[in-house]
Amino acid sequence: MNFASLPDRRASLDPDGAAVSDGRQALTNVQLLRRVQAASRHLQDLGVGPGDVVALRLTNRVEFVLLLFAAWRLGATITPVNPSMTDIEVARQLTDSGARLMVSEDGETAVADGTAVLAVGELHDAAAEPDQAPLADPSALALLIYTSGTTGVPKGVMLDHANIDAMADMGRRALEVGPADRCLLILPLFHVNGIVVSTLIPLLAGASVTIADRFHPETFFDVVERERPTFLSAVPTIYSMLAALPDQVRPDTSSLRFGVCGAAPASAELLTRFEARYGFPLIEGYGLSEGTCASTINPVAGPRRAGTVGLPFPGQEIRIVDADGSEVPPGVEGEVVVRGPNVMRGYLGRPEETAKVLVDGWLRTGDVGRLDADGYLTLVGRSKDMIIRGGENIYPKEIEDVLVGDPSVLEAAVIGVPDEKWGEVVVAYVQPRPGSTIDPSALQSLCARSLTGFKRPTAFFVVEAIAKNPVGKIDKVSLRAAHTEVSARS
């Protein structure tokens, strides 16, 4: 199923069925098709055609979805842009991607030479003439997703239609999504998770999508009770905030079958505590933009193993390899590598960096993990986050999982800092739960009970909030930089 023609298919099968909505408008399938056709004609009139790149600098709204399908209808590519980025950062992405057009919120102006700007409020909602038939080319570039830049300058991940078609079908099967489902979209649409898991998978399955306003823990369950979604996808930070709501918050969550938890590691304690309180399971998965979002998931109906990120999606293979690239046995830690039709074409304009991560058809993730005898994957940490203390390798996730087990800790981030004697030592940043006070001495005792001596943090820093990147992952690059700056002044 090529997504360029999905609106046509939905309108043909169920014209009056619900398709997509936000707080301003709700579209049936036939209305979705008509709006996509109008937007496609508008883009075509602005000179957009096969191979062109259209940038979307938009908040979560129906028009984002319309423009996805409108661009694909013409054989064009979408590159989502984080609306909160600075003009310098936006200009860099527009220049690197070669974007012909940027669709932005009303009132914004051009930030890069050669890129025209269309205000979203000016987007046509009715076509003066019929649009062209959808161009269905599996090899055409569908999405150009820029990595978050936590390991350097953001790179454009090239995902073609074959990639997104494969990933959406894998997700539909693994999550058992069908026409009766209703997805609540709360993650940003500038990230591949929001596009694939919360938009393309439900629309492919004949389900509908409700785009929520900006996430606020205090009002989130009001939206759930009003919209009655059957599933959603979010990051651990969001679930942690919901789990930290006052005990008297007891919403009706009976419509929800599950919540997908991904984009960053979650502790087994959070998953267990959340389900016990709210009555629906969190299904933890794992993936990268380079793999079109997801590579493993705990089963929706089968046995879930807390602390793991589940089994490979149907059609994907997972291996654990050592430094030489040789596969290691179950239970042995090594680098996670992935193979399947979802793996990216490469990084735009960066053949050398592409060659480093795409080796003999396998995507080298840079993540460290192990497989058990049944194929469930447990992540140990990012190889780039690994701390080396006196020759001992330390993965922060193990320590972070211990720290969030303390009832006063909402989130924890562990980093390595330079040390004259050991090379690096461990320090921990911790964020308290609302209404709680963190006692560092209690955390020291907790770590002493749970961790070998060399893994224990040498210092605890209590902060109001731990820095995140735009997709909700803890930003350890900025955390290390801030720590170094403070240390230099003291």
Coordinates of C-alpha atoms in Angstrom, one line a residue:
M1 CA 0.0 0.0 0.0
N2 CA 1.7 3.2 -1.1
F3 CA 0.7 6.1 1.1
A4 CA 0.4 8.5 -1.8
S5 CA -3.0 6.9 -2.6
L6 CA -4.2 6.0 0.9
P7 CA -6.7 8.9 1.1
D8 CA -8.3 7.7 -2.2
R9 CA -8.6 4.2 -0.8
R10 CA -10.1 5.3 2.5
A11 CA -12.6 7.6 0.8
S12 CA -13.6 4.7 -1.5
L13 CA -14.1 2.1 1.3
D14 CA -15.7 4.3 3.9
P15 CA -16.6 7.8 2.7
D16 CA -18.2 9.0 5.9
G17 CA -15.9 7.3 8.4
A18 CA -13.8 9.4 10.7
A19 CA -10.3 10.1 9.5
V20 CA -8.4 12.8 11.4
S21 CA -9.3 15.6 13.8
D22 CA -7.8 18.3 16.0
G23 CA -9.2 20.9 18.3
R24 CA -10.3 23.0 15.3
Q25 CA -11.7 20.6 12.8
A26 CA -12.7 17.0 12.1
L27 CA -12.5 15.3 8.7
T28 CA -14.2 12.3 7.3
N29 CA -12.4 10.1 4.8
V30 CA -14.0 11.8 1.8
Q31 CA -13.3 15.3 3.3
L32 CA -9.7 14.2 3.9
L33 CA -9.3 13.2 0.3
R34 CA -10.8 16.5 -1.0
R35 CA -8.5 18.6 1.3
V36 CA -5.5 16.5 0.2
Q37 CA -6.4 17.1 -3.4
A38 CA -6.7 20.8 -2.9
A39 CA -3.4 21.0 -1.0
S40 CA -1.7 19.0 -3.7
R41 CA -3.0 21.3 -6.4
H42 CA -1.8 24.3 -4.4
L43 CA 1.7 22.8 -4.0
Q44 CA 1.8 22.0 -7.7
D45 CA 0.8 25.6 -8.6
L46 CA 3.8 26.7 -6.4
G47 CA 6.1 24.6 -8.6
V48 CA 6.5 21.5 -6.4
G49 CA 7.0 18.3 -8.3
P50 CA 8.7 14.9 -8.1
G51 CA 11.9 14.9 -6.1
D52 CA 11.3 18.3 -4.6
V53 CA 11.5 18.8 -0.8
V54 CA 8.7 20.5 1.2
A55 CA 9.5 21.6 4.7
L56 CA 6.8 21.7 7.4
R57 CA 7.5 24.0 10.3
L58 CA 4.1 23.4 11.9
T59 CA 2.7 22.6 15.3
N60 CA 0.5 19.5 15.6
R61 CA -2.5 20.1 13.4
V62 CA -4.6 18.5 10.7
E63 CA -2.9 20.5 8.0
F64 CA 0.4 18.7 8.8
V65 CA -1.3 15.4 7.8
L66 CA -2.9 16.9 4.7
L67 CA 0.4 18.2 3.5
L68 CA 2.1 14.8 4.0
F69 CA -0.3 13.2 1.6
A70 CA -0.4 16.2 -0.7
A71 CA 3.4 16.2 -1.2
W72 CA 3.5 12.4 -1.6
R73 CA 0.8 12.6 -4.2
L74 CA 3.2 14.7 -6.3
G75 CA 6.2 12.5 -5.7
A76 CA 7.7 15.1 -3.4
T77 CA 9.5 14.7 -0.1
I78 CA 8.5 16.0 3.4
T79 CA 11.1 17.2 5.9
P80 CA 9.5 18.1 9.2
V81 CA 11.0 21.1 11.1
N82 CA 10.8 21.6 14.8
P83 CA 8.9 24.9 15.3
S84 CA 10.9 25.8 18.4
M85 CA 14.2 25.8 16.5
T86 CA 16.1 29.0 16.0
D87 CA 16.1 30.6 12.6
I88 CA 19.8 29.6 12.2
E89 CA 18.9 26.0 12.9
V90 CA 16.0 26.1 10.5
A91 CA 18.1 27.7 7.8
R92 CA 20.7 25.0 8.2
Q93 CA 18.0 22.2 7.7
L94 CA 16.4 24.0 4.8
T95 CA 19.8 24.5 3.1
D96 CA 21.0 20.9 3.8
S97 CA 17.7 19.4 2.5
G98 CA 17.4 21.7 -0.5
A99 CA 13.8 22.5 0.4
R100 CA 11.9 24.3 -2.3
L101 CA 9.1 25.4 -0.1
M102 CA 8.5 25.7 3.6
V103 CA 4.9 25.7 5.0
S104 CA 4.9 27.5 8.4
E105 CA 2.6 28.9 11.0
D106 CA 1.0 32.2 10.0
G107 CA 3.3 35.3 10.3
E108 CA 6.7 33.6 9.8
T109 CA 9.1 34.7 7.1
A110 CA 11.8 33.1 5.0
V111 CA 14.9 32.1 6.8
A112 CA 17.0 30.5 4.0
D113 CA 17.8 31.7 0.5
G114 CA 16.0 29.8 -2.2
T115 CA 13.2 28.5 0.0
A116 CA 9.8 30.0 -0.5
V117 CA 7.4 30.3 2.4
L118 CA 3.6 29.5 2.5
A119 CA 1.6 30.4 5.5
V120 CA -0.5 27.5 6.6
G121 CA -3.6 29.8 6.8
E122 CA -3.3 30.4 3.1
L123 CA -3.4 26.7 2.1
H124 CA -6.2 26.1 -0.3
D125 CA -9.0 23.9 1.0
A126 CA -10.8 23.5 -2.3
A127 CA -9.3 22.7 -5.7
A128 CA -10.2 24.8 -8.7
E129 CA -9.2 22.0 -11.0
P130 CA -8.8 18.2 -10.5
D131 CA -5.4 17.2 -9.2
Q132 CA -3.2 14.6 -10.8
A133 CA -3.4 10.9 -10.0
P134 CA -1.1 9.9 -7.1
L135 CA 2.4 9.0 -8.0
A136 CA 3.2 5.6 -6.5
D137 CA 7.0 5.0 -6.6
P138 CA 8.4 2.8 -3.8
S139 CA 11.9 4.2 -4.3
A140 CA 10.8 7.8 -4.1
L141 CA 12.0 9.7 -1.0
A142 CA 9.1 10.1 1.4
L143 CA 10.6 11.6 4.5
L144 CA 13.8 13.4 5.3
I145 CA 14.0 13.2 9.1
Y146 CA 16.8 15.1 10.8
T147 CA 18.4 13.5 13.8
S148 CA 18.3 15.3 17.1
G149 CA 21.9 16.3 17.0
T150 CA 22.9 14.8 20.3
T151 CA 26.0 13.3 18.8
G152 CA 26.9 16.2 16.4
V153 CA 25.4 18.3 13.6
P154 CA 21.9 16.9 12.7
K155 CA 21.9 14.6 9.7
G156 CA 19.1 14.0 7.2
V157 CA 17.8 10.4 7.5
M158 CA 16.5 9.4 4.1
L159 CA 13.3 7.2 4.3
D160 CA 11.7 6.2 1.0
H161 CA 8.1 5.0 0.4
A162 CA 9.2 1.3 0.7
N163 CA 10.6 2.1 4.2
I164 CA 7.4 3.7 5.5
D165 CA 5.1 1.2 3.8
A166 CA 7.0 -1.7 5.4
M167 CA 7.2 0.0 8.9
A168 CA 3.5 0.9 9.0
D169 CA 2.5 -2.6 8.0
M170 CA 4.8 -4.1 10.6
G171 CA 3.3 -1.8 13.2
R172 CA -0.2 -2.5 12.2
R173 CA 0.3 -6.2 12.7
A174 CA 2.4 -6.0 15.9
L175 CA 0.1 -3.6 17.6
E176 CA -3.0 -5.3 16.3
V177 CA -4.5 -2.1 15.1
G178 CA -7.8 -2.3 13.2
P179 CA -10.7 -0.1 11.9
A180 CA -12.3 0.2 15.4
D181 CA -9.2 1.9 16.9
R182 CA -8.7 5.5 17.6
C183 CA -5.2 6.9 18.2
L184 CA -4.6 9.9 20.3
L185 CA -1.6 11.7 18.9
I186 CA 0.4 13.6 21.5
L187 CA 4.0 13.4 20.3
P188 CA 5.3 16.1 18.0
L189 CA 4.7 15.5 14.3
F190 CA 8.2 16.7 13.5
H191 CA 9.5 13.4 14.8
V192 CA 9.2 10.1 13.0
N193 CA 7.3 8.4 15.9
G194 CA 4.5 10.9 15.7
I195 CA 4.2 10.4 11.9
V196 CA 4.5 6.7 11.7
V197 CA 3.1 5.2 15.0
S198 CA 0.4 7.8 15.7
T199 CA -0.6 8.7 12.1
L200 CA 0.3 6.3 9.3
I201 CA -0.3 3.0 11.2
P202 CA -3.8 3.9 12.3
L203 CA -4.7 5.4 8.9
L204 CA -3.4 2.4 7.1
A205 CA -5.5 0.1 9.4
G206 CA -8.7 2.0 8.7
A207 CA -8.6 3.6 12.1
S208 CA -8.8 7.3 13.0
V209 CA -6.5 9.9 14.5
T210 CA -7.2 12.6 17.1
I211 CA -4.5 15.2 17.3
A212 CA -4.3 16.5 20.9
D213 CA -3.3 20.0 21.9
R214 CA 0.0 20.5 23.7
F215 CA 0.5 17.9 26.4
H216 CA -0.3 19.0 30.0
P217 CA -0.5 16.3 32.6
E218 CA -3.2 18.1 34.5
T219 CA -5.6 18.0 31.5
F220 CA -4.4 14.9 29.7
F221 CA -7.0 12.6 31.1
D222 CA -9.8 15.1 30.4
V223 CA -8.9 14.6 26.7
V224 CA -8.9 10.8 27.1
E225 CA -12.3 10.8 28.7
R226 CA -13.7 13.1 26.0
E227 CA -12.1 11.5 22.9
R228 CA -12.1 7.9 24.0
P229 CA -9.0 6.8 22.2
T230 CA -8.0 3.1 22.1
F231 CA -4.2 3.7 22.1
L232 CA -1.5 6.3 22.2
S233 CA 2.3 6.6 21.9
A234 CA 4.4 8.7 24.3
V235 CA 7.9 8.9 25.8
P236 CA 8.8 7.8 29.4
T237 CA 8.9 11.4 30.6
I238 CA 5.1 11.8 29.8
Y239 CA 4.2 8.6 31.6
S240 CA 6.4 9.6 34.6
M241 CA 4.5 12.9 34.8
L242 CA 1.1 11.2 34.7
A243 CA 2.2 8.6 37.3
A244 CA 3.2 11.5 39.6
L245 CA -0.3 13.1 39.5
P246 CA -2.0 13.3 43.0
D247 CA -3.5 10.1 44.2
Q248 CA -7.0 11.5 44.0
V249 CA -6.7 11.7 40.2
R250 CA -8.6 8.5 39.1
P251 CA -9.7 9.0 35.4
D252 CA -11.9 6.7 33.3
T253 CA -9.3 5.0 31.0
S254 CA -11.6 2.1 30.0
S255 CA -11.3 3.0 26.3
L256 CA -7.5 2.6 26.2
R257 CA -6.1 -0.8 25.2
F258 CA -2.5 0.2 25.6
G259 CA 0.1 3.0 25.5
V260 CA 3.2 2.6 23.5
C261 CA 6.3 3.7 25.4
G262 CA 9.4 4.5 23.3
A263 CA 12.1 7.0 22.2
A264 CA 14.0 6.7 25.5
P265 CA 14.5 3.9 28.0
A266 CA 11.8 3.4 30.7
S267 CA 12.4 1.6 34.0
A268 CA 10.5 -1.6 34.7
E269 CA 9.3 0.1 37.9
L270 CA 7.6 2.9 36.0
L271 CA 5.8 0.4 33.6
T272 CA 4.5 -1.7 36.5
R273 CA 3.4 1.2 38.7
F274 CA 1.7 3.0 35.8
E275 CA -0.4 -0.1 34.8
A276 CA -1.4 -0.8 38.4
R277 CA -2.7 2.7 38.8
Y278 CA -4.4 3.5 35.5
G279 CA -5.5 0.0 34.3
F280 CA -3.9 -0.1 30.9
P281 CA -0.5 -1.5 30.0
L282 CA 2.5 0.4 28.6
I283 CA 4.0 -1.5 25.7
E284 CA 7.7 -0.7 25.6
G285 CA 9.5 -0.7 22.2
Y286 CA 12.7 0.5 20.7
G287 CA 13.9 2.0 17.5
L288 CA 15.7 4.8 15.7
S289 CA 14.8 7.2 13.0
E290 CA 17.3 5.3 10.8
G291 CA 15.0 2.3 11.1
T292 CA 11.9 4.3 10.3
C293 CA 11.0 4.5 14.0
A294 CA 10.8 1.1 15.5
S295 CA 12.5 -2.3 15.6
T296 CA 11.3 -4.1 18.7
I297 CA 8.1 -4.1 20.7
N298 CA 6.7 -6.1 23.6
P299 CA 3.6 -8.1 22.5
V300 CA 0.2 -6.4 23.0
A301 CA -1.5 -9.8 23.6
G302 CA 1.5 -12.1 24.3
P303 CA 3.9 -12.1 27.3
R304 CA 5.5 -8.7 28.1
R305 CA 8.8 -8.7 29.9
A306 CA 9.3 -5.6 32.0
G307 CA 12.9 -4.3 31.6
T308 CA 13.1 -5.5 28.0
V309 CA 12.0 -3.6 24.9
G310 CA 10.5 -6.7 23.4
L311 CA 10.8 -8.8 20.3
P312 CA 11.6 -7.8 16.7
F313 CA 8.8 -6.4 14.6
P314 CA 7.6 -8.9 12.0
G315 CA 9.9 -8.7 9.0
Q316 CA 12.9 -7.4 11.0
E317 CA 16.0 -9.1 12.4
I318 CA 18.0 -8.2 15.5
R319 CA 21.5 -9.4 16.3
I320 CA 24.0 -8.5 19.0
V321 CA 27.6 -8.3 17.7
D322 CA 31.0 -7.7 19.3
A323 CA 33.5 -5.1 18.3
D324 CA 34.6 -7.2 15.3
G325 CA 31.0 -7.5 14.0
S326 CA 30.7 -11.1 15.0
E327 CA 27.4 -12.3 16.5
V328 CA 27.5 -13.2 20.2
P329 CA 25.3 -15.7 22.0
P330 CA 22.1 -15.0 24.0
G331 CA 22.9 -13.2 27.3
V332 CA 26.1 -11.6 26.1
E333 CA 26.2 -7.8 25.7
G334 CA 27.2 -6.1 22.5
E335 CA 26.1 -3.7 19.9
V336 CA 22.5 -4.0 18.6
V337 CA 22.3 -4.3 14.8
V338 CA 19.1 -4.3 12.8
R339 CA 18.1 -5.6 9.3
G340 CA 14.8 -5.2 7.4
P341 CA 13.0 -3.3 4.7
N342 CA 12.5 -0.4 7.2
V343 CA 16.2 0.5 7.4
M344 CA 16.9 3.9 5.9
R345 CA 18.4 4.6 2.5
G346 CA 21.2 6.5 4.2
Y347 CA 22.2 10.0 5.4
L348 CA 21.6 12.8 2.9
G349 CA 24.9 13.9 1.3
R350 CA 27.0 12.0 3.9
P351 CA 28.2 8.8 2.2
E352 CA 31.1 8.2 4.6
E353 CA 28.8 8.5 7.7
T354 CA 26.3 6.2 5.9
A355 CA 28.9 3.6 5.3
K356 CA 29.8 3.6 9.0
V357 CA 26.3 2.6 10.1
L358 CA 25.0 0.6 7.1
V359 CA 27.3 -2.5 7.0
D360 CA 26.5 -5.5 4.8
G361 CA 22.8 -4.6 5.0
W362 CA 22.8 -4.2 8.8
L363 CA 22.1 -0.9 10.6
R364 CA 24.6 -0.5 13.4
T365 CA 22.7 1.3 16.1
G366 CA 25.4 2.3 18.5
D367 CA 23.2 0.9 21.3
V368 CA 24.4 -1.8 23.6
G369 CA 22.1 -4.6 24.6
R370 CA 21.6 -8.4 24.9
L371 CA 19.1 -10.9 23.7
D372 CA 17.6 -13.6 25.9
A373 CA 17.0 -17.1 24.8
D374 CA 13.5 -16.2 23.6
G375 CA 14.7 -13.2 21.5
Y376 CA 13.6 -10.4 23.9
L377 CA 16.0 -7.4 23.7
T378 CA 17.3 -5.7 26.8
L379 CA 19.0 -2.3 26.3
V380 CA 22.1 -1.6 28.5
G381 CA 22.8 1.9 27.1
R382 CA 24.2 3.9 24.3
S383 CA 27.8 3.1 23.5
K384 CA 28.4 6.9 23.3
D385 CA 27.0 7.3 26.8
M386 CA 29.2 4.6 28.2
I387 CA 31.3 5.7 31.2
I388 CA 34.8 4.2 31.6
R389 CA 36.0 4.3 35.2
G390 CA 39.5 2.9 35.8
G391 CA 39.0 0.5 32.8
E392 CA 35.5 -0.6 34.0
N393 CA 32.7 0.0 31.5
I394 CA 29.6 1.5 33.1
Y395 CA 26.2 2.0 31.3
P396 CA 24.2 4.8 32.8
K397 CA 20.8 3.1 32.3
E398 CA 21.5 0.5 35.0
I399 CA 22.1 3.3 37.6
E400 CA 19.2 5.4 36.4
D401 CA 16.9 2.5 36.8
V402 CA 18.0 2.2 40.4
L403 CA 17.6 5.9 41.2
V404 CA 14.0 6.1 39.8
G405 CA 13.1 3.3 42.1
D406 CA 13.2 5.8 44.9
P407 CA 9.7 7.2 45.5
S408 CA 10.9 10.8 45.6
V409 CA 12.7 10.7 42.2
L410 CA 10.7 11.5 39.0
E411 CA 13.7 11.2 36.6
A412 CA 17.4 10.6 36.7
A413 CA 20.3 11.2 34.3
V414 CA 23.7 9.7 34.9
I415 CA 26.8 11.0 33.2
G416 CA 30.5 10.5 33.4
V417 CA 32.8 13.4 34.3
P418 CA 36.6 13.7 34.1
D419 CA 38.6 12.5 37.1
E420 CA 42.3 12.7 37.4
K421 CA 42.6 9.3 39.1
W422 CA 39.9 7.2 37.5
G423 CA 39.6 8.9 34.1
E424 CA 35.9 9.3 34.6
V425 CA 33.6 9.0 37.6
V426 CA 29.8 8.8 37.8
V427 CA 27.6 11.7 38.8
A428 CA 23.8 11.7 38.9
Y429 CA 21.2 14.5 38.2
V430 CA 17.8 13.8 39.8
Q431 CA 14.5 15.5 39.5
P432 CA 12.0 15.2 42.3
R433 CA 8.4 14.2 42.0
P434 CA 5.9 17.0 42.5
G435 CA 5.5 17.6 46.2
S436 CA 8.5 15.4 47.1
T437 CA 12.0 16.3 48.5
I438 CA 15.0 14.2 47.5
D439 CA 17.4 13.1 50.2
P440 CA 20.8 12.5 48.6
S441 CA 21.9 10.4 51.5
A442 CA 19.0 8.1 50.9
L443 CA 20.0 7.8 47.3
Q444 CA 23.6 6.9 48.4
S445 CA 22.2 4.2 50.6
L446 CA 20.0 2.9 47.8
C447 CA 22.9 2.7 45.4
A448 CA 25.1 1.0 48.0
R449 CA 22.5 -1.7 48.3
S450 CA 22.0 -2.1 44.6
L451 CA 25.2 -1.3 42.7
T452 CA 28.8 -2.4 42.7
G453 CA 31.1 0.2 44.2
F454 CA 32.6 1.6 41.0
K455 CA 29.1 2.1 39.5
R456 CA 27.9 4.3 42.4
P457 CA 27.5 8.1 41.8
T458 CA 30.1 10.2 43.5
A459 CA 27.7 13.1 43.6
F460 CA 24.0 13.8 43.3
F461 CA 22.6 17.0 41.9
V462 CA 19.0 17.8 42.6
V463 CA 17.4 19.9 39.8
E464 CA 14.0 21.3 39.0
A465 CA 14.0 19.7 35.6
I466 CA 16.4 17.6 33.6
A467 CA 17.3 19.0 30.1
K468 CA 15.5 17.3 27.2
N469 CA 16.0 17.4 23.5
P470 CA 13.0 18.2 21.2
V471 CA 11.7 14.6 21.1
G472 CA 11.7 14.1 24.8
K473 CA 15.0 12.3 25.3
I474 CA 17.3 13.4 28.1
D475 CA 19.9 15.6 26.5
K476 CA 23.2 14.4 28.0
V477 CA 25.3 16.5 25.7
S478 CA 23.9 19.7 27.2
L479 CA 24.0 18.2 30.6
R480 CA 27.7 17.4 30.4
A481 CA 28.4 20.8 29.0
A482 CA 26.5 22.5 31.8
H483 CA 28.3 20.4 34.4
T484 CA 31.7 21.2 32.9
E485 CA 30.8 24.9 32.9
V486 CA 29.8 24.9 36.5
S487 CA 32.8 22.9 37.5
A488 CA 35.1 25.3 35.8
R489 CA 33.6 28.2 37.8
S490 CA 33.9 26.4 41.1

